[in-house]
Amino acid sequence: MPAPDRPRVGVDVYLEWLAREQIPVTEDFGVDLLKVPTARWARYETDAAAVHLKGRGDFLNMFVLDIAPSKSTAPQRHLYEEVLYVLDGRGSTTIETRDGRRHSFEWGPRSLFAIPLNTRYRLFNGSGSARARLVSTTNLPAVMNMFHDESFVFANDWDFAGRVGSDKYFNGEGDFIPIRPGNHLWETNFVPDLAAIELKPWSERGARGSNIMFILADGTMHAHISEMPVGTYKKAHRHPADFHVMCVTGTGYSLLWYEGDSDWVKVDWKHGTVFAPPDAMFHQHFNTGATPARYLATAYGSLRYPFTEGKRNALFGGVSTSVKEGGNQIEYADQSPRVHELYMKETAKNGVTVRMEGLVA
Ligand SMILES: [Fe+2]
């Protein structure tokens, strides 16, 4: 009990819980997930770390799980949503639902999957010699702060049967749900390889780009993947915090700045990089490599369940409208000339030909 002269106010129950778990925490604007230091997490019986990005927002965190060769995580079930992305290694996941159904699937680099809420699951490293490293984006901070009761979150036997989905969602298949360019949906629980999934053209964000959005395990957690062709970059835009951006293929950089700033933050990215644009910070993504660049973004508030008004607006076109028309996107014609100048220099270093003809004067 707190002493009477130390009133219990201003508490973040998630951070209190995390301190008791005694795993390392990495905090930064951007992070190389492949280099995040991990240590034994008794709860999972594997090495792990928490990652807190500056733009993680009020609801989300990340966990890095580093599974030793031939080892597995201890069985888990919990009342928060979790979207996992495989950074390195190969293995499998088993998921047991309350009706006795047991699902398992094999993952490798660039796999993406979600654990249906409160189902019992384990992660297995399938290699006898190499470690496996996965990163999860979770809404544990939101859930822990809402209920502030650890047992309710980790020892709750409620069956969310409606979130499990069809058997095919566990074997790499899914349902394509056409909405509109930029919003087309792929509903599943497991994507074997984000580098291989077919994307749909999305012209509004520029650069002849393409994307697809995901509904994973009928969740409130959002994910989407976007691709920029060689020699191109997207338009700058801004939206609420907590989109965790991870490079999947290729190389490039992003610029981030607040309205009125005279300079920007530059984040160079490659496989393993993650950063989260903070609330209302403009950001712009640039492909500088000789191959198309794909990035994954995870966030709170999905296209099906946007959860906040800010996400509802961001996901349904508010970000694709010019700031001149009250939106949150900077058209190519309105961007600082320095943006294109820097891009010309950065691509020249790699001998890449810029393909922005017809887009930037
Ligand atoms: Fe964004």
Coordinates of C-alpha atoms and ligand atoms in Angstrom, one line a residue, residues 205 224 237-239 243 245 277 283 285 295 319, ligand 1:
R205 CA 0.5 9.2 -52.1
H224 CA -0.2 -2.2 -43.9
H237 CA 2.1 13.6 -44.9
R238 CA 1.2 13.6 -41.2
H239 CA -1.3 11.8 -38.9
F243 CA 2.4 4.0 -36.9
V245 CA 7.3 1.8 -39.7
P277 CA 6.5 9.4 -36.7
H283 CA 7.2 12.5 -42.7
H285 CA 9.7 8.2 -47.4
Y295 CA 7.9 -1.1 -45.6
V319 CA -4.1 12.0 -45.2
Ligands
FE1 FE 2.6 8.0 -42.4

